[in-house]
Short mmCIF file of C-alpha atoms in Angstrom, two decimals:
data_model
loop_
_atom_site.label_atom_id
_atom_site.label_comp_id
_atom_site.label_asym_id
_atom_site.label_seq_id
_atom_site.Cartn_x
_atom_site.Cartn_y
_atom_site.Cartn_z
CA MET C 299 101.81 34.82 54.93
CA ARG C 300 103.59 33.64 52.42
CA VAL C 301 101.18 32.49 50.61
CA ILE C 302 98.91 35.54 50.05
CA THR C 303 102.05 38.12 49.35
CA PHE C 304 102.59 35.89 46.43
CA LEU C 305 98.50 36.01 45.54
CA MET C 306 99.42 39.59 46.53
CA THR C 307 101.67 39.76 44.10
CA VAL C 308 100.47 37.68 41.17
CA LEU C 309 97.06 40.29 41.17
CA ALA C 310 98.94 42.77 41.04
CA LEU C 311 101.15 41.34 37.40
CA GLY C 312 97.96 41.11 36.43
CA PHE C 313 96.38 44.41 36.65
CA LEU C 314 99.97 46.09 35.81
CA SER C 315 99.55 44.09 32.49
CA GLY C 316 95.81 43.98 31.80
CA CYS C 317 96.82 48.34 31.71
CA ALA C 318 99.91 48.02 29.14
CA GLN C 319 99.95 48.92 26.31
CA MET C 320 99.37 45.98 23.73
CA SER C 321 99.45 47.66 19.75
CA PRO C 322 102.67 48.97 18.55
CA ILE C 323 99.94 50.47 16.04
CA ALA C 324 98.42 52.71 18.50
CA SER C 325 101.40 53.63 20.52
CA ASN C 326 101.63 55.36 16.94
CA GLN C 327 100.58 58.86 16.98
CA SER C 328 102.00 61.07 15.05
CA GLY C 329 101.36 59.00 11.48
CA GLU C 330 104.50 58.28 10.61
CA THR C 331 104.76 54.81 9.73
CA HIS C 332 108.39 54.78 8.52
CA SER C 333 109.80 55.76 10.64
CA ALA C 334 112.99 52.76 10.97
CA ASP C 335 113.30 54.57 6.83
CA LEU C 336 114.12 57.83 9.02
CA ARG C 337 116.23 56.64 11.16
CA SER C 338 118.86 55.55 9.22
CA ILE C 339 118.61 59.05 6.76
CA ASP C 340 121.24 60.94 8.64
CA PRO C 341 119.56 63.91 9.75
CA ASN C 342 122.37 66.92 8.23
CA ASN C 343 121.19 65.71 5.17
CA HIS C 344 118.39 67.73 4.52
CA ASN C 345 117.97 67.03 0.89
CA ALA C 346 117.24 62.89 2.22
CA VAL C 347 115.13 63.88 4.33
CA ALA C 348 113.51 66.03 2.58
CA GLU C 349 113.47 63.02 -0.62
CA HIS C 350 111.64 60.38 2.48
CA TYR C 351 109.58 62.86 3.96
CA GLU C 352 107.67 62.80 -0.19
CA ASP C 353 108.05 59.09 -0.81
CA VAL C 354 105.91 58.23 2.64
CA ALA C 355 103.48 61.84 1.19
CA ASN C 356 102.85 60.10 -2.18
CA LYS C 357 103.21 56.18 -0.59
CA ILE C 358 99.89 57.27 1.78
CA LYS C 359 98.26 59.40 -1.41
CA ALA C 360 98.09 56.33 -3.08
CA LYS C 361 96.41 55.04 -0.31
CA LEU C 362 94.07 57.94 -0.13
CA GLN C 363 92.80 57.20 -3.59
CA ALA C 364 91.71 53.64 -2.61
CA GLN C 365 90.24 54.44 0.64
CA LYS C 366 88.03 57.27 -2.08
CA GLU C 367 86.97 54.60 -4.32
CA LEU C 368 86.00 52.31 -1.98
CA LEU C 369 83.67 54.77 -0.27
CA GLN C 370 82.05 56.26 -4.03
CA GLU C 371 81.58 52.32 -3.96
CA TYR C 372 79.30 52.46 0.20
CA GLU C 373 77.42 55.47 -1.80
CA ARG C 374 76.93 53.85 -5.13
CA HIS C 375 75.90 50.54 -3.11
CA SER C 376 75.36 51.61 0.68
CA TYR C 377 72.12 48.92 0.11
CA TYR C 378 74.49 45.60 -0.09
CA TYR C 379 75.93 46.85 3.67
CA GLY C 380 72.68 46.89 4.95
CA ARG C 381 72.89 48.53 8.51
CA ARG C 382 76.26 48.21 8.64
CA GLY C 383 77.74 50.23 6.15
CA GLN C 384 77.04 54.01 7.12
CA ASP C 385 79.28 52.33 10.27
CA VAL C 386 82.01 51.42 7.25
CA GLN C 387 80.90 54.42 5.92
CA SER C 388 81.69 56.53 8.56
CA HIS C 389 85.03 54.71 9.03
CA THR C 390 85.99 55.64 5.83
CA LEU C 391 85.33 59.03 5.88
CA ALA C 392 87.57 59.18 8.71
CA ASN C 393 90.54 57.28 7.18
CA ILE C 394 89.97 59.75 4.46
CA ARG C 395 90.65 63.21 6.21
CA GLN C 396 93.56 61.00 8.25
CA TYR C 397 95.16 60.53 5.43
CA GLU C 398 94.69 64.34 4.08
CA LYS C 399 95.74 65.10 7.78
CA SER C 400 99.29 63.01 7.35
CA ILE C 401 100.12 64.17 3.36
CA LYS C 402 99.57 67.73 5.10
CA GLU C 403 101.40 67.07 7.37
CA ASN C 404 104.35 64.72 5.87
CA THR C 405 104.40 67.68 2.34
CA LYS C 406 104.97 70.76 5.17
CA GLU C 407 108.42 68.57 6.55
CA ALA C 408 109.34 68.11 3.16
CA ALA C 409 109.53 72.13 2.71
CA ILE C 410 111.41 73.06 5.69
CA HIS C 411 113.70 70.30 4.71
CA ARG C 412 113.70 71.83 1.26
CA LYS C 413 114.40 75.11 1.80
CA MET C 414 117.04 73.72 5.64
CA ALA C 415 118.90 71.90 2.72
CA LEU C 416 118.76 75.50 0.53
CA ASP C 417 120.19 77.53 3.24
CA GLU C 418 123.31 75.10 4.24
CA GLU C 419 124.17 75.73 0.40
CA LYS C 420 123.80 79.35 0.41
CA ARG C 421 126.14 78.79 3.07
CA ASN C 422 128.68 76.75 2.02
CA LEU C 423 128.75 78.53 -0.91
CA GLY C 424 129.09 82.00 0.90
CA LEU C 425 131.98 80.39 2.82
CA ILE C 426 133.85 79.43 0.25
CA ASN C 427 133.02 82.37 -2.45
CA ARG C 428 134.67 83.97 1.20
CA SER C 429 137.46 81.44 1.30
CA ILE C 430 138.27 82.51 -2.82
CA VAL C 431 138.69 85.60 -2.02
CA LYS C 432 140.58 85.76 0.78
CA SER C 433 143.16 84.07 -1.49
CA LYS C 434 142.80 86.39 -4.39
CA LEU C 435 143.95 88.71 -1.73
CA ASN C 436 146.69 86.83 0.24
#
């Protein structure tokens, strides 16, 4: 009885570990590769958050440029790569599309945080102006 229970437990753990996700890259669906840097930034400092997203977009632009150069090389010398060349070429095109999407998302996030920072500055200036007016009236 104990042997059967032990074997069932080992078998169940084996199946569960086989289904577990091992790759940290696959769990990153949003393309955000610098999340540790983002966690270290104060979320209320919208200028810093916007700069972070702009930096990420610039780094991805460099990767995009490298992928585009690689694609041009594949297209110029496709005979070097044989049958596998089409696979490599389509993979490079998929990377380019993913990088372009990621650049667009990061640029959009940066613009949102820039706008939030501007709104916060306007609100703070409005509060300062009101306090100056109140102090002059008193």
